[in-house]
mmCIF file of C-alpha atoms in Angstrom:
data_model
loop_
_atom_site.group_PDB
_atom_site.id
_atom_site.type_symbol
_atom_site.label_atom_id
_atom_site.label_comp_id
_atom_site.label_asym_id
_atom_site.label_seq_id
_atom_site.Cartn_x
_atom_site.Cartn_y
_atom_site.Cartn_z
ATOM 1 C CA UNK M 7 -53.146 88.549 58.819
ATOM 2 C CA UNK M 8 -54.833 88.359 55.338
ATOM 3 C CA UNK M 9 -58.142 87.875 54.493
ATOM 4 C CA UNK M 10 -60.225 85.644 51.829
ATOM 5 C CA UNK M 11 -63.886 86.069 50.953
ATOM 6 C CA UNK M 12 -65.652 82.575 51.430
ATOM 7 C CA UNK M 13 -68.886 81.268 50.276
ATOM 8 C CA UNK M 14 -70.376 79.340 53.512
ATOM 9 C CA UNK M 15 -74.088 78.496 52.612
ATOM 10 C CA UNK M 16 -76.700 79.835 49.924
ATOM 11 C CA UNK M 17 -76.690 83.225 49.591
ATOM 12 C CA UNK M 18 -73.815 84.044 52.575
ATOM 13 C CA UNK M 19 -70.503 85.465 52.600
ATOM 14 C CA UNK M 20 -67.928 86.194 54.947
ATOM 15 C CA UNK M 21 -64.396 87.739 55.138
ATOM 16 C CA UNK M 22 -62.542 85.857 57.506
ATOM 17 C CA UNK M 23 -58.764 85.339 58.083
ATOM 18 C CA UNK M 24 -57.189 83.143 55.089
ATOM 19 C CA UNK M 25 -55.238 80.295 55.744
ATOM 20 C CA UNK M 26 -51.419 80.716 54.825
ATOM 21 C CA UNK M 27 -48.561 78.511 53.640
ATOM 22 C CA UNK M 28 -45.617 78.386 52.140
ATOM 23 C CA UNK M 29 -45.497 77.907 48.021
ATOM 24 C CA UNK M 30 -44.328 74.230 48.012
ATOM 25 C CA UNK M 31 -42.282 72.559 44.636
ATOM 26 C CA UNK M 32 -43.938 73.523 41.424
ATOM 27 C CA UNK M 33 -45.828 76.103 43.286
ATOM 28 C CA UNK M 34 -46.113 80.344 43.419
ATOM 29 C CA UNK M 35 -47.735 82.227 45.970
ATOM 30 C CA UNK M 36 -49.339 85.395 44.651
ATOM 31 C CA UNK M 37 -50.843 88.600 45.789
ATOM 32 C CA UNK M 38 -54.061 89.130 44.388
ATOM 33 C CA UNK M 39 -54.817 92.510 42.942
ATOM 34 C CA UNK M 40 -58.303 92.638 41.641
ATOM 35 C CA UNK M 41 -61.170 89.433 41.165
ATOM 36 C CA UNK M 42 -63.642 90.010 38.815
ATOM 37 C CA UNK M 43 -67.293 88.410 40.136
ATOM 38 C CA UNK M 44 -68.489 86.160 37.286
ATOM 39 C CA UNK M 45 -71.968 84.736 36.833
ATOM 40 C CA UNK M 46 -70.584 81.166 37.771
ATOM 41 C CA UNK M 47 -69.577 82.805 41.205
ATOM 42 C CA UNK M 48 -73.282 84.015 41.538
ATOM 43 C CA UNK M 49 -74.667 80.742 40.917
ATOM 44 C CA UNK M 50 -72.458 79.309 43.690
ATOM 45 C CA UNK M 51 -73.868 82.186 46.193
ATOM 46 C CA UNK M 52 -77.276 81.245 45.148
ATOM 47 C CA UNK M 53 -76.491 77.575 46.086
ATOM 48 C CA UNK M 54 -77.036 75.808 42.885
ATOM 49 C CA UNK M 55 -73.197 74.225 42.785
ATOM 50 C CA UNK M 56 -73.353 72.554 46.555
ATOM 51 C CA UNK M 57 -72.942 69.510 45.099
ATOM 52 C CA UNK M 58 -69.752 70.546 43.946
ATOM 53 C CA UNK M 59 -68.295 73.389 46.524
ATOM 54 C CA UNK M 60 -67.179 72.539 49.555
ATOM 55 C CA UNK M 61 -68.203 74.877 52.061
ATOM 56 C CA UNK M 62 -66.281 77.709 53.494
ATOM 57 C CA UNK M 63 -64.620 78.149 50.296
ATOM 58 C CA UNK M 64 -62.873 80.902 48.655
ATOM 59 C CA UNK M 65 -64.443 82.223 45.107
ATOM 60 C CA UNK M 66 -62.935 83.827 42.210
ATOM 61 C CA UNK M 67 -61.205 82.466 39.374
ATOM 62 C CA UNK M 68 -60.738 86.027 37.621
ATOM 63 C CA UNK M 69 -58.032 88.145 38.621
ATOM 64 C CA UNK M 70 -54.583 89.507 38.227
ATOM 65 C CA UNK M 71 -51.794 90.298 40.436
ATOM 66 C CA UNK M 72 -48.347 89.874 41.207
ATOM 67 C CA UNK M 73 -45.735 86.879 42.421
ATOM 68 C CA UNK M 74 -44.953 87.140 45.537
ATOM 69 C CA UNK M 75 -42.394 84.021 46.327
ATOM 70 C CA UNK M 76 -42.082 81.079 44.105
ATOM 71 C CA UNK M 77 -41.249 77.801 45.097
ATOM 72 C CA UNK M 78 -38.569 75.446 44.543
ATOM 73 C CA UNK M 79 -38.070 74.070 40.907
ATOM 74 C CA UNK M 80 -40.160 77.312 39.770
ATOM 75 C CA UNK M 81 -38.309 79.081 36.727
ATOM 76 C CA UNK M 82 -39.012 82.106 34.678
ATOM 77 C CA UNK M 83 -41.155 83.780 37.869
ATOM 78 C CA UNK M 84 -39.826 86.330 40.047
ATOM 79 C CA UNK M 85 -41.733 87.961 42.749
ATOM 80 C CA UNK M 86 -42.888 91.323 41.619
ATOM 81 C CA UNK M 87 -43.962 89.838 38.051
ATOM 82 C CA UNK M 88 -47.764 90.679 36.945
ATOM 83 C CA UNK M 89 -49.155 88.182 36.156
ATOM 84 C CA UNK M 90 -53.390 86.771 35.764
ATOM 85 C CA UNK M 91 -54.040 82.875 36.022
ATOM 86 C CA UNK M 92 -55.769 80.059 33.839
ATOM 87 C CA UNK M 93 -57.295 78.574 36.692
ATOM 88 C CA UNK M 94 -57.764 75.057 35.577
ATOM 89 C CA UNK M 95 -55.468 71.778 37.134
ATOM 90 C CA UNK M 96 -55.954 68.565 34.686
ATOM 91 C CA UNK M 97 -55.208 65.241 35.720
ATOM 92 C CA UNK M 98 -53.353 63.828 32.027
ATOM 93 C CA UNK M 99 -54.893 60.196 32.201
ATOM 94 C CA UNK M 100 -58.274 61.060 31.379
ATOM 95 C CA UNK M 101 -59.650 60.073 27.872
ATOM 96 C CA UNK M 102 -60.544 63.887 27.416
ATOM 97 C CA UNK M 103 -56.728 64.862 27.979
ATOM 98 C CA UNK M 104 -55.434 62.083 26.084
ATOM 99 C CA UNK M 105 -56.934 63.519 23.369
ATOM 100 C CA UNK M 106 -55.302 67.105 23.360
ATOM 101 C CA UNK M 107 -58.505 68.313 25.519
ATOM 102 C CA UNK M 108 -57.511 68.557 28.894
ATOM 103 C CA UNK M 109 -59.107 71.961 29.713
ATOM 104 C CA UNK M 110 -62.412 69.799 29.777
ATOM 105 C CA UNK M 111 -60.848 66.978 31.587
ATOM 106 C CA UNK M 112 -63.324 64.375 33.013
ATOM 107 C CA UNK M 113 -61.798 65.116 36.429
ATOM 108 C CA UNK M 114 -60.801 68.516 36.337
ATOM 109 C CA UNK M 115 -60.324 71.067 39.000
ATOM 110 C CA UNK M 116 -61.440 74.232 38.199
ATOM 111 C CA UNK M 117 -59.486 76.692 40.803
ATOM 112 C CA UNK M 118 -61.594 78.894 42.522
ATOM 113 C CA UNK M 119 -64.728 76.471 42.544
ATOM 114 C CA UNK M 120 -63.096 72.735 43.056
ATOM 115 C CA UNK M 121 -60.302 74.717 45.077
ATOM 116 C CA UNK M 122 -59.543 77.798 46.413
ATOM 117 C CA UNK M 123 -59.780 80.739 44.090
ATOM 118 C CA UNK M 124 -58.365 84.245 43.678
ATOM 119 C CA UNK M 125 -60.704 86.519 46.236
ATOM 120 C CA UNK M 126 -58.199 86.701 49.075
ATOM 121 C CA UNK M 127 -55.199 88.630 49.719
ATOM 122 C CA UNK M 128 -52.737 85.513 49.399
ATOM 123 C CA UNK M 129 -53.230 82.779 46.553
ATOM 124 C CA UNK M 130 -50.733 79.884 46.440
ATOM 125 C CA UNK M 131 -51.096 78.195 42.600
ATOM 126 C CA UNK M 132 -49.272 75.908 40.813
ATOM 127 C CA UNK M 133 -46.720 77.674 38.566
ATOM 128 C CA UNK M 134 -47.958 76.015 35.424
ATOM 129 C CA UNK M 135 -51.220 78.160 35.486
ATOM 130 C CA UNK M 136 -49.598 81.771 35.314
ATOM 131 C CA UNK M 137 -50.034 83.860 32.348
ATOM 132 C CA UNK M 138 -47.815 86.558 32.354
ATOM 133 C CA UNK M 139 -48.819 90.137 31.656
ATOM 134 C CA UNK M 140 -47.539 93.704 29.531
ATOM 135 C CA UNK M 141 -45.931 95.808 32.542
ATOM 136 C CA UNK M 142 -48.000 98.401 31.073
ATOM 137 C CA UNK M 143 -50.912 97.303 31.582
ATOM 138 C CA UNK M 144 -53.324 98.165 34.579
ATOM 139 C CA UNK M 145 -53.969 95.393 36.399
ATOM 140 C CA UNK M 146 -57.618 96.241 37.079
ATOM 141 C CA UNK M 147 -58.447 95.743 32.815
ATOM 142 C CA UNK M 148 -55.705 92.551 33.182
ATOM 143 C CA UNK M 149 -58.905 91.000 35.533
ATOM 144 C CA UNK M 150 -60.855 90.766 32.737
ATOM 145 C CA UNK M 151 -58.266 88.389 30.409
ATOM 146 C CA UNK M 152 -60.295 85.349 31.760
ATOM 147 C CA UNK M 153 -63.497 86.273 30.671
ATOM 148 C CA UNK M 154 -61.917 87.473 27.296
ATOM 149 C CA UNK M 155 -60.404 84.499 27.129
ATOM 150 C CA UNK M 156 -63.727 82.362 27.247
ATOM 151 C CA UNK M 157 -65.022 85.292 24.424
ATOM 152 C CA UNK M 158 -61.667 84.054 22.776
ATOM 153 C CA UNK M 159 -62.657 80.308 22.803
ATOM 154 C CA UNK M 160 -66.197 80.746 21.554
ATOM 155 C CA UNK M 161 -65.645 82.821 18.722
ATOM 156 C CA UNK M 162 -63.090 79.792 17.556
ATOM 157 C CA UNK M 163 -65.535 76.917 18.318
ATOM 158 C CA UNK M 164 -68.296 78.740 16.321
ATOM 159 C CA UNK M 165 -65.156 79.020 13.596
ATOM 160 C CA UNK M 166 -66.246 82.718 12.765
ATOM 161 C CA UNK M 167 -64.709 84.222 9.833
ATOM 162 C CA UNK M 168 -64.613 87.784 8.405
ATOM 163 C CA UNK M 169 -67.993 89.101 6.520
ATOM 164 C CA UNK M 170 -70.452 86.640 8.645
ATOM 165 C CA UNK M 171 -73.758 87.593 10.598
ATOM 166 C CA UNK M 172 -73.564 87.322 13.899
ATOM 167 C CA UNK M 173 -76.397 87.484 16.127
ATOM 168 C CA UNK M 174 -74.982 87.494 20.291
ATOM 169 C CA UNK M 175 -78.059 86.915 22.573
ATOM 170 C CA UNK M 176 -77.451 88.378 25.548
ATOM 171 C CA UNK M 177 -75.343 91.605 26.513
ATOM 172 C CA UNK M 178 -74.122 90.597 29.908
ATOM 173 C CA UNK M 179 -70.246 90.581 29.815
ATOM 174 C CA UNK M 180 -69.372 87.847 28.422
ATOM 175 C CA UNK M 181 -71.968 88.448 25.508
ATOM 176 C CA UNK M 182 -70.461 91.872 24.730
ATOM 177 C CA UNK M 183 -66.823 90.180 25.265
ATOM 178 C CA UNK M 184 -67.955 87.716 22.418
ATOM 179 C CA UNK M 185 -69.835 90.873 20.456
ATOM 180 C CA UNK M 186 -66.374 92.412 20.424
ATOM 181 C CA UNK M 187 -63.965 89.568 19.950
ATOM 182 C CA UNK M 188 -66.363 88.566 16.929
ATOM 183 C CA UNK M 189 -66.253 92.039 15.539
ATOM 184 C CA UNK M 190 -62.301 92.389 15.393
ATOM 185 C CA UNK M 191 -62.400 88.775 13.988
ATOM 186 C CA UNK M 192 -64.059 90.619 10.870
ATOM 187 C CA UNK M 193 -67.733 89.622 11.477
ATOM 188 C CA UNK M 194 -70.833 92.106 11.010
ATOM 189 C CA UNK M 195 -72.315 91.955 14.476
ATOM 190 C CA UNK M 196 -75.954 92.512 16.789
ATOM 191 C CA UNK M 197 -76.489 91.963 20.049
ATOM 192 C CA UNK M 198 -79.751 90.973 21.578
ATOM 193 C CA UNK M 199 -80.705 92.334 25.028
ATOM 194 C CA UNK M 200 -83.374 93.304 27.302
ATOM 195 C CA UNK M 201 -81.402 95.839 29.413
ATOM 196 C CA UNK M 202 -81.346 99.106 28.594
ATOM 197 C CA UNK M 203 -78.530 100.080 30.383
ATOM 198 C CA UNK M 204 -76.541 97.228 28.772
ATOM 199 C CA UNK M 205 -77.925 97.704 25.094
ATOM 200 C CA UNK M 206 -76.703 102.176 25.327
ATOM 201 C CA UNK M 207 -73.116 100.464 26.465
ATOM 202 C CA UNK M 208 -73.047 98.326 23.364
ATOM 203 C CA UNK M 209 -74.043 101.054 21.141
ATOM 204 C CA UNK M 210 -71.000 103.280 22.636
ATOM 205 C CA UNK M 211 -68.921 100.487 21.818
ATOM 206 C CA UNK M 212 -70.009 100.528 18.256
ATOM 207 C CA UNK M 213 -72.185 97.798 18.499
ATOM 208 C CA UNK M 214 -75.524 97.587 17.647
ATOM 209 C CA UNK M 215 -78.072 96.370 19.907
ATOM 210 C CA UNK M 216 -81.585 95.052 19.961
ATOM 211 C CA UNK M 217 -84.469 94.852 22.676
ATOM 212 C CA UNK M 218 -86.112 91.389 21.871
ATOM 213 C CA UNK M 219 -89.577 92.966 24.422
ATOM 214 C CA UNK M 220 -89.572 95.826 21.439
ATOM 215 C CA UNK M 221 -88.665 94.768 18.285
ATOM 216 C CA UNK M 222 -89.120 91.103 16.364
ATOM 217 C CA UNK M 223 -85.608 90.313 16.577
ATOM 218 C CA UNK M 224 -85.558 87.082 13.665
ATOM 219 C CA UNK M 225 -87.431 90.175 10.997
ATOM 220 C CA UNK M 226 -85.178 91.850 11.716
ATOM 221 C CA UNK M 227 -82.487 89.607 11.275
ATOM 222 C CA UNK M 228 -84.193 88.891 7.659
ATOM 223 C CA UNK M 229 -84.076 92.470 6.618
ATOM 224 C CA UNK M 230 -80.426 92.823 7.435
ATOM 225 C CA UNK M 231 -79.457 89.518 5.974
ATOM 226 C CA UNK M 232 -81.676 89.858 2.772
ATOM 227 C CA UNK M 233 -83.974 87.196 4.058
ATOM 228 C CA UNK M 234 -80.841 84.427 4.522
ATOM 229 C CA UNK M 235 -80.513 84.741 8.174
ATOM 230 C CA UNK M 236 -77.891 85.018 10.198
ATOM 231 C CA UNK M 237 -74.639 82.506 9.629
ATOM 232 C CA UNK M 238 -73.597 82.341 13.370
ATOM 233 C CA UNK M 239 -76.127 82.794 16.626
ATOM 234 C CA UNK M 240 -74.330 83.256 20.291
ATOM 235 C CA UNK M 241 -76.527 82.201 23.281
ATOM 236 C CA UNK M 242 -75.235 84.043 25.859
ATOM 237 C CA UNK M 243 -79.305 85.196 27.961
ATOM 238 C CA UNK M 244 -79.328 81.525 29.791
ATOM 239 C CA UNK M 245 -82.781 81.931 29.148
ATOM 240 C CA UNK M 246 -85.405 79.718 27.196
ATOM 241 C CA UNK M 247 -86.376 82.730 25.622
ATOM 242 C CA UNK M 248 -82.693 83.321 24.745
ATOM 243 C CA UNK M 249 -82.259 80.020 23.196
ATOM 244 C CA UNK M 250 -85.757 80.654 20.701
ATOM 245 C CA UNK M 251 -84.615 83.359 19.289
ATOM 246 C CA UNK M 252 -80.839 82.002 18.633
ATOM 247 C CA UNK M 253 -82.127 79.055 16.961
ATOM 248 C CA UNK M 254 -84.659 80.899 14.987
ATOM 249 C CA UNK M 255 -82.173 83.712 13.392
ATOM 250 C CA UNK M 256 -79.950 80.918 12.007
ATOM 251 C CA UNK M 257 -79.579 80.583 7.995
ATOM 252 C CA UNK M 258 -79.257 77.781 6.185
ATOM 253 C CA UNK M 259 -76.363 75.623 7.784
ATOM 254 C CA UNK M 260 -76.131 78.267 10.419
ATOM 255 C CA UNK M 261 -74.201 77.538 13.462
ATOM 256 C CA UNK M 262 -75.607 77.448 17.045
ATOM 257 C CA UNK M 263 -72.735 78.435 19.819
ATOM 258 C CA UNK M 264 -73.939 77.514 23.219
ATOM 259 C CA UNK M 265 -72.368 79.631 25.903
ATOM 260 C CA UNK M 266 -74.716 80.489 28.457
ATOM 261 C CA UNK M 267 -75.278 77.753 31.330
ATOM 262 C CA UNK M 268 -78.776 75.844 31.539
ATOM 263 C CA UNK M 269 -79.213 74.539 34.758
ATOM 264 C CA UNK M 270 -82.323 72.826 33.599
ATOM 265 C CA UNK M 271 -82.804 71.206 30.246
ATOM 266 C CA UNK M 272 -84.489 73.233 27.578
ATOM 267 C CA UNK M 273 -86.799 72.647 24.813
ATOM 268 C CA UNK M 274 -85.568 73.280 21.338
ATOM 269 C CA UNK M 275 -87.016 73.457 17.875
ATOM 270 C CA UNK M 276 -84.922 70.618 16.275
ATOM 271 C CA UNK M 277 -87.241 70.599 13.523
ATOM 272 C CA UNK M 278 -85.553 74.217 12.648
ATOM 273 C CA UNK M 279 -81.665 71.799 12.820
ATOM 274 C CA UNK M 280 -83.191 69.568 10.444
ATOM 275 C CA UNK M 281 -85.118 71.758 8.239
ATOM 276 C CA UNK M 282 -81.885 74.165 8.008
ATOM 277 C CA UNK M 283 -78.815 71.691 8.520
ATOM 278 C CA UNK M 284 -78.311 73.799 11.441
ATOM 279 C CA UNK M 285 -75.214 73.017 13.730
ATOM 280 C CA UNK M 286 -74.878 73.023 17.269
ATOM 281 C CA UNK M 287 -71.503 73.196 19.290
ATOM 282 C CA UNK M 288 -70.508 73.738 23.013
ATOM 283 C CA UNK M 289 -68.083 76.370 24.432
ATOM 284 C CA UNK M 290 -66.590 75.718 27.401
ATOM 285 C CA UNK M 291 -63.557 77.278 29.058
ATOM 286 C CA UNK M 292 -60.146 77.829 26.983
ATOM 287 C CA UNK M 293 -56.461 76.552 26.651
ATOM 288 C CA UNK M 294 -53.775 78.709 26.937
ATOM 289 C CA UNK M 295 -53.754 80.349 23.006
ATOM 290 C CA UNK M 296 -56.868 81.746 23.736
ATOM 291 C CA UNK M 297 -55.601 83.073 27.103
ATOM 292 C CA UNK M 298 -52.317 84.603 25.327
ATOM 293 C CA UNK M 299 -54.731 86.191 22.493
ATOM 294 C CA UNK M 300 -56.913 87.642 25.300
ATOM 295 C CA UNK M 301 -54.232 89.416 26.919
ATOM 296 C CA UNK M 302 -52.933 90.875 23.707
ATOM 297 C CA UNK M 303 -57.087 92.174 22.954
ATOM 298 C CA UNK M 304 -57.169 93.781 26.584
ATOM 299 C CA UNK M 305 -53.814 95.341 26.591
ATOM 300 C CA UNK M 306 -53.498 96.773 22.747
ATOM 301 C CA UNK M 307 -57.122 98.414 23.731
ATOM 302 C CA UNK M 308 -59.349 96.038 21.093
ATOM 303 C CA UNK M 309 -61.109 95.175 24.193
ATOM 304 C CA UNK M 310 -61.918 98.020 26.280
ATOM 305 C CA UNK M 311 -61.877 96.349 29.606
ATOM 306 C CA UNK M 312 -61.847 99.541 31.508
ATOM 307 C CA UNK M 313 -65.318 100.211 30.137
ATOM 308 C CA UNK M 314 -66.728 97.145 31.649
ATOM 309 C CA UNK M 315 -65.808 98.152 34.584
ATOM 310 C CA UNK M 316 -68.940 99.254 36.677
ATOM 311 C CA UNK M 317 -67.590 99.588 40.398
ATOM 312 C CA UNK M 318 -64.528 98.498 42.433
ATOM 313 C CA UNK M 319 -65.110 97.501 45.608
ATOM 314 C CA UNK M 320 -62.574 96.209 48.522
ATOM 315 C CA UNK M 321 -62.258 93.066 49.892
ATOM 316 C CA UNK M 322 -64.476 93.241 52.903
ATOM 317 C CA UNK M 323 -67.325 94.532 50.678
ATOM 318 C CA UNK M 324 -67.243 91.895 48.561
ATOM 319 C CA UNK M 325 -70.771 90.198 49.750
ATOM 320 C CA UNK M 326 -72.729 93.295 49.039
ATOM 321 C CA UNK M 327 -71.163 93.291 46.023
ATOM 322 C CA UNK M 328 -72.708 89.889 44.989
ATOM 323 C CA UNK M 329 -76.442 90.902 46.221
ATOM 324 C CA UNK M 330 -75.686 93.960 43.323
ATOM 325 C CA UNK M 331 -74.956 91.835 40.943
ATOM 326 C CA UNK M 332 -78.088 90.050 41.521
ATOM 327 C CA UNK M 333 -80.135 93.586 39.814
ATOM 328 C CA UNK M 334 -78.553 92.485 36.170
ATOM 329 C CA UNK M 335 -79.189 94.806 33.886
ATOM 330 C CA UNK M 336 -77.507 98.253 35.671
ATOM 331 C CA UNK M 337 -74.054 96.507 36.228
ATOM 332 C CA UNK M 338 -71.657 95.131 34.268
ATOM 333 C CA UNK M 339 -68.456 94.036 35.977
ATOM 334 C CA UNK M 340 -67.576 94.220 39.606
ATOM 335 C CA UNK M 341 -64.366 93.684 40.801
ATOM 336 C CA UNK M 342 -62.934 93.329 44.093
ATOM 337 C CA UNK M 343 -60.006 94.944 45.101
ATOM 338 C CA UNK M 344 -58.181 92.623 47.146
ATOM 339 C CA UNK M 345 -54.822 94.939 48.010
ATOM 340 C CA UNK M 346 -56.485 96.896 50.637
ATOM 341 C CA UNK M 347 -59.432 96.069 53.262
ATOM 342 C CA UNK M 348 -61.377 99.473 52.692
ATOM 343 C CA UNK M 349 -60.867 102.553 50.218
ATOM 344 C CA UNK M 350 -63.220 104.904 48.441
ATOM 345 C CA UNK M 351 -64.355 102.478 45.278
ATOM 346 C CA UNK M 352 -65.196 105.687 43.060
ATOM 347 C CA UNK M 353 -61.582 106.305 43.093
ATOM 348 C CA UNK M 354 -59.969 102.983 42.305
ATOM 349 C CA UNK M 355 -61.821 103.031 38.559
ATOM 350 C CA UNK M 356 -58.516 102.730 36.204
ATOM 351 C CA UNK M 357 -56.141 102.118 39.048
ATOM 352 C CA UNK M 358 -52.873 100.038 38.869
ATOM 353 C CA UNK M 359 -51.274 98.599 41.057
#
């Protein structure tokens, strides 16, 4: 029997028996290794995506792991190969993917919210989403390629270049994944963020960080920049707050990358866009080059996934996992360990599998 972690009203989980099938055509089946718990998967457990989840379904989106069996017409896959997933299915007829953009296609499926996702112990996929993976890597860091690979994708839509200012707001993971992408693209970084615990894990990583409740984060910002301001802002907080102070950093002709999700529309100082030229662009997802570039970060160590890391936990702990998450500030990344139903979680910190 194996077992899948399913979301089956706001704010419960359950581990119950997954269901099992053959991989058809076109299709792999895949043994999960680790799932990383992303804030998308906590706004599902808080019941803001009902609209769009259909109840019991299985989370996760990002993981890595290993083929299993592939199915027929499958080449190039082989069971045993490590491998992490893009988990997006695009339909090709859309006006979005007729234009080159199908990983925002106007009907896509994003696997592991529109479909099953990652958190069980058996995943059947469709071939054309596997990535493959260095054999040397661990595959608990390779469960952190998707969320570098979203870093990877807004660092190129904000089109940062070597020598810029860049102001991240927010140090959750994806806003130190950005902080550090940004950084090896060349850029003079600072992250913005009210946790403590988060801001002393930036500064280990070389970064430096800023309370916005301590210090005023756009004088700053003018002292370091010699008044100009910064040339790229990162909102990363979801917060109104968050989305203040990335506007107000911005120099002239700045550029305003929008990360974060806002379930609710926000007010914004568009006087500031006009006064300033400012320019505002969307980051959503990634295609496959950013994917490719993410594993290369994680595995030659630019990224230093296992540092993100805050607890493994297995598969039938997965829910208390969640309510953890919920704290913020003291946790970084959890990931589920989907290879075994119980083990001691201090101990599975840099494991492979």
């Amino acid at each position: 029997m194996t077992l899948a972690v399913r979301y089956t009203a706001a704010r419960t989980l359950d581990t119950a028996p997954a269901e099992t099938r053959l991989p058809g055509p076109g299709e792999v089946e895949l043994a999960p290794a680790y799932v990383g718990i992303c804030g998308t998967d906590l706004h599902i457990f808080h019941g803001d995506m009902d609209a769009r989840v259909s109840a019991p379904a299985v989370l996760g989106h990002e993981m890595s792991g290993r083929v299993v069996r592939v199915g027929v017409d499958v080449e190039g896959w082989s069971p045993g190969d490590a491998v992490t997933v893009m988990p997006l299915r695009w339909d090709d007829t859309c006006p979005a993917c007729l234009k080159g953009h199908q990983h925002i296609c106007q009907h896509l499926d994003f696997i592991g919210i529109d479909s099953p996702g990652a958190m069980q112990q058996r995943w059947i996929v469709p071939a054309s989403t596997l990535i493959r993976l260095p054999g040397t890597l661990p595959l608990d860091r390779a469960a952190l390629v998707e969320p570098t690979a979203v870093a990877v994708h807004d660092v190129g839509r904000a089109a940062v270049r070597e020598g810029e200012k860049t102001v991240v707001v927010g140090g959750g993971p994806v806003g130190i994944l950005i902080a550090l992408v940004a950084r090896a693209q060349g850029a003079d970084v600072r992250v913005v963020e009210l946790s403590a615990h988060r801001r002393l894990l930036a500064e280990e990583l070389g970064l430096t960080a800023w309370d916005p409740a301590a210090v005023d984060v756009p004088a700053l910002v003018g002292q370091w920049t010699g008044e100009a301001g910064a040339d790229v802002a990162f909102e990363v907080s979801g917060a109104a707050g968050g989305v203040d102070t990335a506007v107000e950093v911005l120099g002239v002709r700045g550029r305003l990358c929008l990360v974060a999700i806002h379930p609710r529309p926000r007010e914004v100082n568009l006087h500031r866009f006009f006064w300033r030229e400012l320019t505002l662009v969307g980051a959503r997802l990634y295609d496959r080059c950013d994917f490719e570039k993410a594993v290369a970060l994680v595995a030659d160590g630019t990224i230093p996934a296992e540092r993100l890391i805050s607890k493994v936990v297995p598969l039938t702990e997965a829910p208390s996992a969640f309510e953890a998450l919920e704290g913020g500030g003291d946790v970084m990344k959890i990931l589920v360990d989907c290879t075994t139903d119980t083990h001691n979680s201090d101990d599975a910190r840099g494991a492979s599998v």
